[in-house]
mmCIF file of C-alpha atoms in Angstrom:
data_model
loop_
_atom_site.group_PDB
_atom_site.id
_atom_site.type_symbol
_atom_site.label_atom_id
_atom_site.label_comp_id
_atom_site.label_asym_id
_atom_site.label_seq_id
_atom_site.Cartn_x
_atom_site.Cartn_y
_atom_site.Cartn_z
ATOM 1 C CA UNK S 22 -271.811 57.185 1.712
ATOM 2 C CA UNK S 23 -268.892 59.602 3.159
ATOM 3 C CA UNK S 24 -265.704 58.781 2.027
ATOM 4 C CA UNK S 25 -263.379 57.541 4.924
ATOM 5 C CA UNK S 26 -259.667 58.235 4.452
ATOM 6 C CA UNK S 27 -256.452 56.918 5.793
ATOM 7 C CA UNK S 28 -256.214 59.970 7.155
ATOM 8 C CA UNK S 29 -259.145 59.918 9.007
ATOM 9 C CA UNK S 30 -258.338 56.777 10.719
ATOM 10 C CA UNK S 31 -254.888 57.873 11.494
ATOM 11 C CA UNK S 32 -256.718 60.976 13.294
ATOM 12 C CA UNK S 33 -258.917 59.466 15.132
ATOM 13 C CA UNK S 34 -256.752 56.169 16.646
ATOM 14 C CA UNK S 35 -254.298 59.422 18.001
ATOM 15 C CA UNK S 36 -257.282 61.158 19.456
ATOM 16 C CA UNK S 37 -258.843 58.074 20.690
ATOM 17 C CA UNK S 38 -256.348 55.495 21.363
ATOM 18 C CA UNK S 39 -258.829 52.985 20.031
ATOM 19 C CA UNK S 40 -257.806 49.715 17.675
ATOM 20 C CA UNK S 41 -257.999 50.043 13.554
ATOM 21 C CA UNK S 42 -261.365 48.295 13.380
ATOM 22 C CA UNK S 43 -262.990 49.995 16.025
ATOM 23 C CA UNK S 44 -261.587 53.104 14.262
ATOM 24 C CA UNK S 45 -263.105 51.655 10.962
ATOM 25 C CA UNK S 46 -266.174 51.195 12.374
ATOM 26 C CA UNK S 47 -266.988 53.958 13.420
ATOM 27 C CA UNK S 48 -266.572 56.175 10.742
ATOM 28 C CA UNK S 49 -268.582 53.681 8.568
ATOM 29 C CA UNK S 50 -271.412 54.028 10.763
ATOM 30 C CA UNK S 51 -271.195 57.976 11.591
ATOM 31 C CA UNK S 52 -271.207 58.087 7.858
ATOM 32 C CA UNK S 53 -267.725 60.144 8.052
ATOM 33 C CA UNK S 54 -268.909 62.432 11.146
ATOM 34 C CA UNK S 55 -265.388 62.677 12.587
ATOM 35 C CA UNK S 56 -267.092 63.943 16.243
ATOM 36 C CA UNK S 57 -269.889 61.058 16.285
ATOM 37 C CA UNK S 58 -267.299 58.574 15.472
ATOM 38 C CA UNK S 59 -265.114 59.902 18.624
ATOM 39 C CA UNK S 60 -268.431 59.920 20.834
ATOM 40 C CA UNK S 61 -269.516 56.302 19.783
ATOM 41 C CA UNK S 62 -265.925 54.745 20.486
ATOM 42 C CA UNK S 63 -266.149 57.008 23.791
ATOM 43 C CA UNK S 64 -269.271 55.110 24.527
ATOM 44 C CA UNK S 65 -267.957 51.833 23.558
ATOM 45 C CA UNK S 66 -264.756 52.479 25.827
ATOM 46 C CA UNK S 67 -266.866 52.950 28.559
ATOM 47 C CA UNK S 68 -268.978 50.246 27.892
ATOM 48 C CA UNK S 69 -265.898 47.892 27.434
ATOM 49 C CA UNK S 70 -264.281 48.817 30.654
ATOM 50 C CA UNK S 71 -267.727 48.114 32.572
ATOM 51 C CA UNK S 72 -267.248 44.510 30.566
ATOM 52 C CA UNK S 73 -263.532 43.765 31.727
ATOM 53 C CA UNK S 74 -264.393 44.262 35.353
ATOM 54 C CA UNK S 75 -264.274 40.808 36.305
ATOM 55 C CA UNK S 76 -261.032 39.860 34.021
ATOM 56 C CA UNK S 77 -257.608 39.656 35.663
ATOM 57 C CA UNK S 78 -254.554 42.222 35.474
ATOM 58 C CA UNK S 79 -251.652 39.894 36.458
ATOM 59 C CA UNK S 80 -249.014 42.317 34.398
ATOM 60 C CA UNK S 81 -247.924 45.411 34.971
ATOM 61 C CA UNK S 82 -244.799 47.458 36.001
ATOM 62 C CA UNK S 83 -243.886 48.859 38.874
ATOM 63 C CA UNK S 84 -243.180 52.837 38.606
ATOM 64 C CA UNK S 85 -241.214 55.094 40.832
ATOM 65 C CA UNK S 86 -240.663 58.877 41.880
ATOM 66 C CA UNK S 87 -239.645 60.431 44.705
ATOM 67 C CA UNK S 88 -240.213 58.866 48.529
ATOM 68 C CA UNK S 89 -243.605 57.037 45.954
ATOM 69 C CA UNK S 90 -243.904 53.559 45.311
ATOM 70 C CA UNK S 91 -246.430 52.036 42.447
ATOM 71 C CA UNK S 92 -247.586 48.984 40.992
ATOM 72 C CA UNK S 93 -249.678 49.688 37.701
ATOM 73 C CA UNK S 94 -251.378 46.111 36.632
ATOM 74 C CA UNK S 95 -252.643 45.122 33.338
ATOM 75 C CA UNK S 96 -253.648 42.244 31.206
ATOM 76 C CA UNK S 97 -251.117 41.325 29.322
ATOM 77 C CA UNK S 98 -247.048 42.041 28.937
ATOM 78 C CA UNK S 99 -247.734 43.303 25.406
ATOM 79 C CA UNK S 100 -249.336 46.203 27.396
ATOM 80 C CA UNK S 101 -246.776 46.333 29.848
ATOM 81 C CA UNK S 102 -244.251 47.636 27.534
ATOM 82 C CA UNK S 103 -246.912 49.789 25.755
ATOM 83 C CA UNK S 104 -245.939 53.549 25.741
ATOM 84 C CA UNK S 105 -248.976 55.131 26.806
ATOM 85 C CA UNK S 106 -249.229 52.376 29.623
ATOM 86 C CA UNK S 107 -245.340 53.663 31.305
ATOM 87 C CA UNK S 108 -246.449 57.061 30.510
ATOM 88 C CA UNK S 109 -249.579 56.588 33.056
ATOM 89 C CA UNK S 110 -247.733 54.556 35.549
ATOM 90 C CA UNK S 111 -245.058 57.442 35.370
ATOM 91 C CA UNK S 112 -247.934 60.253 35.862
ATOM 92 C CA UNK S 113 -249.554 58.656 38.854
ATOM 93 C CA UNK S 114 -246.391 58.124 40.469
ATOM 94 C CA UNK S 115 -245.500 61.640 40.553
ATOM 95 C CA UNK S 116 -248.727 62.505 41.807
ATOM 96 C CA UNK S 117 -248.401 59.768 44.308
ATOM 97 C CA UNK S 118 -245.095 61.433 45.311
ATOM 98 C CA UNK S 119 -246.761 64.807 45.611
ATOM 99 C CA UNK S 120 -249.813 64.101 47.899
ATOM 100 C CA UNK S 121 -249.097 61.080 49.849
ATOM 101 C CA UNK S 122 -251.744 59.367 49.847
ATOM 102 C CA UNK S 123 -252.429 57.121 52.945
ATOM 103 C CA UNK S 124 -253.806 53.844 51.217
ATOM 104 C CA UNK S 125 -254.851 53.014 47.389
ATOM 105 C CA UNK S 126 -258.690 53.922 47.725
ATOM 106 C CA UNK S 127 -257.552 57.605 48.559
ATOM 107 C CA UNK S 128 -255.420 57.959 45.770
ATOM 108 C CA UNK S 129 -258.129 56.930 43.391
ATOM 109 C CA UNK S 130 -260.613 59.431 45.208
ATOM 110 C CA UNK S 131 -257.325 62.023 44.361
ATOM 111 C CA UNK S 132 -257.728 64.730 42.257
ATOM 112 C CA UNK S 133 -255.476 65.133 39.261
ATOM 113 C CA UNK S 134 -255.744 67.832 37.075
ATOM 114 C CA UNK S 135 -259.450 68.008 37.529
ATOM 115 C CA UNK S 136 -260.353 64.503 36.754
ATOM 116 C CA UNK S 137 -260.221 61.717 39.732
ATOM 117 C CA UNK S 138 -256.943 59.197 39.674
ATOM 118 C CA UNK S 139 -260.025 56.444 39.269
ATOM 119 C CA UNK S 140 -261.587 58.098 36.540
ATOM 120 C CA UNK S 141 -258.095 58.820 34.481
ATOM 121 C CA UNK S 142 -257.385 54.925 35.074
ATOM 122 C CA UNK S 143 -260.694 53.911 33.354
ATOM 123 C CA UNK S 144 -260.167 56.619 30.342
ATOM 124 C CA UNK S 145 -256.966 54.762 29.980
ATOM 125 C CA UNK S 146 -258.087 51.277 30.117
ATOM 126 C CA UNK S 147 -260.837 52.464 27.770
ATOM 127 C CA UNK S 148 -258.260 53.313 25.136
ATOM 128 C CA UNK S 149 -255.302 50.632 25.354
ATOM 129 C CA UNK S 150 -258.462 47.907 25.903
ATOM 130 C CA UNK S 151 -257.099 46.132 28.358
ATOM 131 C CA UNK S 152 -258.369 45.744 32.320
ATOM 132 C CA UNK S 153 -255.821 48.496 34.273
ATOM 133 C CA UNK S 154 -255.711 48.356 37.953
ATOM 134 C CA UNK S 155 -254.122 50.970 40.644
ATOM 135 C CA UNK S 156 -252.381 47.293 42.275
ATOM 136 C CA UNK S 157 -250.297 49.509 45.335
ATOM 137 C CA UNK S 158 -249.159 52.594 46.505
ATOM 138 C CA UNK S 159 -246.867 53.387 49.249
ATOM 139 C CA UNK S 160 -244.932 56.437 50.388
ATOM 140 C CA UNK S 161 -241.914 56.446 53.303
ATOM 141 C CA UNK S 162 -240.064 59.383 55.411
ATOM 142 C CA UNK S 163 -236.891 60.338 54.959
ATOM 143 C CA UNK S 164 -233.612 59.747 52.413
ATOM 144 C CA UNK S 165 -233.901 56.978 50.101
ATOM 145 C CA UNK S 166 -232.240 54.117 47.543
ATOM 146 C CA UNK S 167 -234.302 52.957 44.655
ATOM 147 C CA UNK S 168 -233.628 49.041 43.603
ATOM 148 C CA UNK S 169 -235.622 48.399 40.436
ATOM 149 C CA UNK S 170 -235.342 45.022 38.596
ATOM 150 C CA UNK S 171 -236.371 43.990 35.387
ATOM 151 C CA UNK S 172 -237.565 40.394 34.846
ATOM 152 C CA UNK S 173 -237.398 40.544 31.315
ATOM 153 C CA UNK S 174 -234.932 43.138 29.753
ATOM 154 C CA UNK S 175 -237.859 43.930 27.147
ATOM 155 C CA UNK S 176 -240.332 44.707 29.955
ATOM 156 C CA UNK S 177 -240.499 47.672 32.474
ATOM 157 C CA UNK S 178 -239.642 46.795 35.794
ATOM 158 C CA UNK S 179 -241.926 44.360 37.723
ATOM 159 C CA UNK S 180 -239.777 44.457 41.012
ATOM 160 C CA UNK S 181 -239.368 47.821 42.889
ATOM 161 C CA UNK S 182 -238.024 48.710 46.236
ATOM 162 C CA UNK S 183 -237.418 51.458 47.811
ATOM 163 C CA UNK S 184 -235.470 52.113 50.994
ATOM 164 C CA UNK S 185 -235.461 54.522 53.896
ATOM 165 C CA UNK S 186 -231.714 54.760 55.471
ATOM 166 C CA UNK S 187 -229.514 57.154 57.161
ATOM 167 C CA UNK S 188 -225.442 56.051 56.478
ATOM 168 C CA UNK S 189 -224.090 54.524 53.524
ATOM 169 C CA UNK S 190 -226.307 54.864 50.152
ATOM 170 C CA UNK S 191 -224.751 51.975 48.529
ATOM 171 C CA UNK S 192 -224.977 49.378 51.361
ATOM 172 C CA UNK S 193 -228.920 50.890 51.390
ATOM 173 C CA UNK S 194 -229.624 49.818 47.786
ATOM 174 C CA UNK S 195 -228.132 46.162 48.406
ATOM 175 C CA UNK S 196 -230.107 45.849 51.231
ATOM 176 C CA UNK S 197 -232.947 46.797 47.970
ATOM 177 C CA UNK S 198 -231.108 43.834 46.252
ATOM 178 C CA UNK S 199 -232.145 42.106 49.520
ATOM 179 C CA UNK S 200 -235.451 42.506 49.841
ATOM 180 C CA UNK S 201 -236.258 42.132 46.119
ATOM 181 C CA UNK S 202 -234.672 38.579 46.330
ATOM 182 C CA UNK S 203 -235.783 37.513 49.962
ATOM 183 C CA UNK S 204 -239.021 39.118 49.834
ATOM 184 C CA UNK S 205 -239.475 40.280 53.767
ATOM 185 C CA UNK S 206 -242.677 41.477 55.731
ATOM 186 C CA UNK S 207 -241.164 43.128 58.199
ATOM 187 C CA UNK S 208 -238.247 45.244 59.256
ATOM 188 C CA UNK S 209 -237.691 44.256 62.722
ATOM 189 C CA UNK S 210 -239.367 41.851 65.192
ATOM 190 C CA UNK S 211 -241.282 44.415 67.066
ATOM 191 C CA UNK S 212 -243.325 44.918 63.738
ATOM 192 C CA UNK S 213 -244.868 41.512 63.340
ATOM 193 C CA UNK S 214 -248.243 41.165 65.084
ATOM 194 C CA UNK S 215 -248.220 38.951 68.085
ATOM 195 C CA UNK S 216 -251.710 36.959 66.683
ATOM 196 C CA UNK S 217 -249.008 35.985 63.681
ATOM 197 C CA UNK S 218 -246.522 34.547 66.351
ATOM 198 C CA UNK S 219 -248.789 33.213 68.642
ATOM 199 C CA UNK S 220 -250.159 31.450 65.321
ATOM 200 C CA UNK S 221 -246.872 30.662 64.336
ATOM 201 C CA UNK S 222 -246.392 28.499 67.994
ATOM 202 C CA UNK S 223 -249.683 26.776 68.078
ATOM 203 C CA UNK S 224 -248.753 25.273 64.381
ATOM 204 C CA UNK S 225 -245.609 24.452 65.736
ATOM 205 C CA UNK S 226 -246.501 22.869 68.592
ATOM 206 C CA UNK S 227 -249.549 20.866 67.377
ATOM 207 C CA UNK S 228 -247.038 19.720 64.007
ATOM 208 C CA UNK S 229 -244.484 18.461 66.941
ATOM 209 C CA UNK S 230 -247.355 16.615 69.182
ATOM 210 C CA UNK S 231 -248.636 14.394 65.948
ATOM 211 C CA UNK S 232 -245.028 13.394 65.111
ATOM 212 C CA UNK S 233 -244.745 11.939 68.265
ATOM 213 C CA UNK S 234 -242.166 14.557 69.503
ATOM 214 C CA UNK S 235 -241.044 14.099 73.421
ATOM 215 C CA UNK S 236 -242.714 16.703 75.487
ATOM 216 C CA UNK S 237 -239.279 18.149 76.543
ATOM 217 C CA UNK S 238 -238.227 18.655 73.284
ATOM 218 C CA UNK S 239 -241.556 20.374 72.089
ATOM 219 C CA UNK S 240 -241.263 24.206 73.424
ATOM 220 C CA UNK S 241 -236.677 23.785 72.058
ATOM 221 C CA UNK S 242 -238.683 23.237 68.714
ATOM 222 C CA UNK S 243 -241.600 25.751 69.070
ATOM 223 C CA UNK S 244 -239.280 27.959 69.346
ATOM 224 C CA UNK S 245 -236.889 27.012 66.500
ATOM 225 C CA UNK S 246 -239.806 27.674 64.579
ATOM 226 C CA UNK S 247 -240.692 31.560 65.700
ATOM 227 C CA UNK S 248 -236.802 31.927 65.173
ATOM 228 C CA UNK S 249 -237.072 30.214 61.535
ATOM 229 C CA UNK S 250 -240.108 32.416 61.136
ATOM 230 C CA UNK S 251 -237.935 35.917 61.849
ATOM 231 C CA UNK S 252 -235.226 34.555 59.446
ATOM 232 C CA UNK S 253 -237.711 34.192 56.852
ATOM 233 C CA UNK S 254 -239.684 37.254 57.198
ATOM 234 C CA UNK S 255 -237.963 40.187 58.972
ATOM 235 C CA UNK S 256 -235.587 41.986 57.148
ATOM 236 C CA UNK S 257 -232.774 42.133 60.009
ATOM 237 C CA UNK S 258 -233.069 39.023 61.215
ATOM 238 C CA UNK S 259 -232.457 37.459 57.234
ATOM 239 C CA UNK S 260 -229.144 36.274 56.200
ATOM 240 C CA UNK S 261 -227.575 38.700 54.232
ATOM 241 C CA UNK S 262 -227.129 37.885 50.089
ATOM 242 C CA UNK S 263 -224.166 39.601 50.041
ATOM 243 C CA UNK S 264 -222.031 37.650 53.079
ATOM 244 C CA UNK S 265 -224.369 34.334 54.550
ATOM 245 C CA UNK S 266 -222.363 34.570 57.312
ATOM 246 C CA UNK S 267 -223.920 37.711 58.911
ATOM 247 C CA UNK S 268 -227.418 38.858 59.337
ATOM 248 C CA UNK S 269 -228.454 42.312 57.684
ATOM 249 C CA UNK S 270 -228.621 43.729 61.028
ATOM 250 C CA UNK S 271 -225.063 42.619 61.278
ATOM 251 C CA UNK S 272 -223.952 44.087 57.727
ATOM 252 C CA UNK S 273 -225.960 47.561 58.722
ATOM 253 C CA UNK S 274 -224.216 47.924 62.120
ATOM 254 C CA UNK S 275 -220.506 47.475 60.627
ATOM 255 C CA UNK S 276 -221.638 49.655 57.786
ATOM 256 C CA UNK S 277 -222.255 52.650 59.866
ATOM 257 C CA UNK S 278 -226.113 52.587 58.253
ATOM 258 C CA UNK S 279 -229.889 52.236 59.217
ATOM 259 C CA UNK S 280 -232.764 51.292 57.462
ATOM 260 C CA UNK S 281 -235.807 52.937 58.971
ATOM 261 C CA UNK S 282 -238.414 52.022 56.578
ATOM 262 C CA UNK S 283 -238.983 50.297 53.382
ATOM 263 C CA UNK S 284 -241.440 49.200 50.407
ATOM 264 C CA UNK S 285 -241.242 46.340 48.365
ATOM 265 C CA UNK S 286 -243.626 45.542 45.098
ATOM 266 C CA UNK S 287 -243.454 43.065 42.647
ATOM 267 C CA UNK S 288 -245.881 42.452 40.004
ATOM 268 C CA UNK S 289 -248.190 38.994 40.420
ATOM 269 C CA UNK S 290 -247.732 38.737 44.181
ATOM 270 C CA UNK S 291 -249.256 40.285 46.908
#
């Protein structure tokens, strides 16, 4: 039997990025063949990844570059903070930035450096061992603020925004402070989809009729609903963190700025 060195298993866990008894193992049984023992944790990888499909990635960091937006998701926060893990969030992020892709499925079909953004995903997962998921990717037009927050000062951001203004950069990234805390849908009324507000009224109205409302006083109260709705989920209409007595749109106009665009992640919700 082939004497197996510390050496050797410091080699191959650089080359492979597998764990110290997988590492073990496979030198045992390639009898000390350094390449078999890299093809049979190869195999394994794959093999493994094929195995974690139908496990959960609820951690993760958000990564950004550029006018590009993107939520990495893993397994667990001990892989959040892992190097390699940032390194690849960092990587597709750029590449993000660079081709602007129009959704997450074309990014994956995206070719970087020869190799699909799917494929380099699964190579990755394969090594670090954990489930790793593409979670978002977004791109917007024009001159930006970045607002990234940190849940946990020994984790990578899980909270990213980005902002598309003209104006005043710093009133731009609090309106980022904004949206990370408020969490809005929309940036103006004439973006949410009339089904959602027409929805919105026939809850209303229905809630109203079984408490026994009067009829006069149903539509006053439909529509404080729709108007509670736009507080809640469009940026401009929300009540700014920074002074409740004025909306963002408010805050914007006497700052001489406009938002035109923005994207909002934030690891674990949708």
């Amino acid at each position: 039997m082939a004497t197996i060195t510390a050496a050797d298993i410091k080699r191959l866990r650089e080359l492979t990025g597998a764990g110290m008894m997988d590492v073990k193992k496979a030198l045992t049984e390639a009898d000390g063949d350094f390449d078999a023992a890299v093809e049979a944790l190869r195999i394994k990888g794959a093999k493994d990844v094929a195995k974690r499909a139908g496990r959960t990635s609820a951690n993760g960091l958000v990564a950004q570059s550029g006018n590009a937006l993107l939520e990495l998701n893993c397994e667990t926060d001990f892989v959040a903070k892992n190097g390699a893990f940032i390194e690849l969030a960092q990587t597709l992020v750029e590449h993000a930035a660079a081709t602007k892709p129009g959704s997450v499925e074309e990014f994956l079909a995206s070719d970087l450096k020869g190799t699909s953004v799917a494929d380099i995903v699964a190579a990755e997962s394969a090594k670090i061992g954990e489930k790793l998921v593409v979670g978002k990717v977004a791109n917007i037009e024009g001159d930006i603020a970045v607002y990234m927050h940190r849940k946990d000062p020994d984790l990578p951001p899980q909270v990213g925004v980005i902002v598309a203004f003209t104006g005043d950069a710093d009133v731009a990234r609090s309106v980022g402070m904004q949206i990370a805390a408020m969490r809005p849908k929309y940036l103006s009324k004439d973006e949410v989809p009339a089904e959602t507000i027409e929805a919105e009224r026939r809850v209303a109205e229905q809630t109203a009729r079984e408490e026994g409302k009067p009829e006069r006083a149903i539509e006053k109260i439909t529509e404080g609903k729709v108007t509670a709705y736009y507080k809640d989920f469009v940026l401009l209409e929300q009540g700014s963190v920074s002074d409740d007595k004025k909306s963002v749109a408010k805050v914007l106009e006497e700052a001489g700025t406009t938002v035109t665009d923005f994207a909002h992640f934030e690891v674990g919700r949708e």
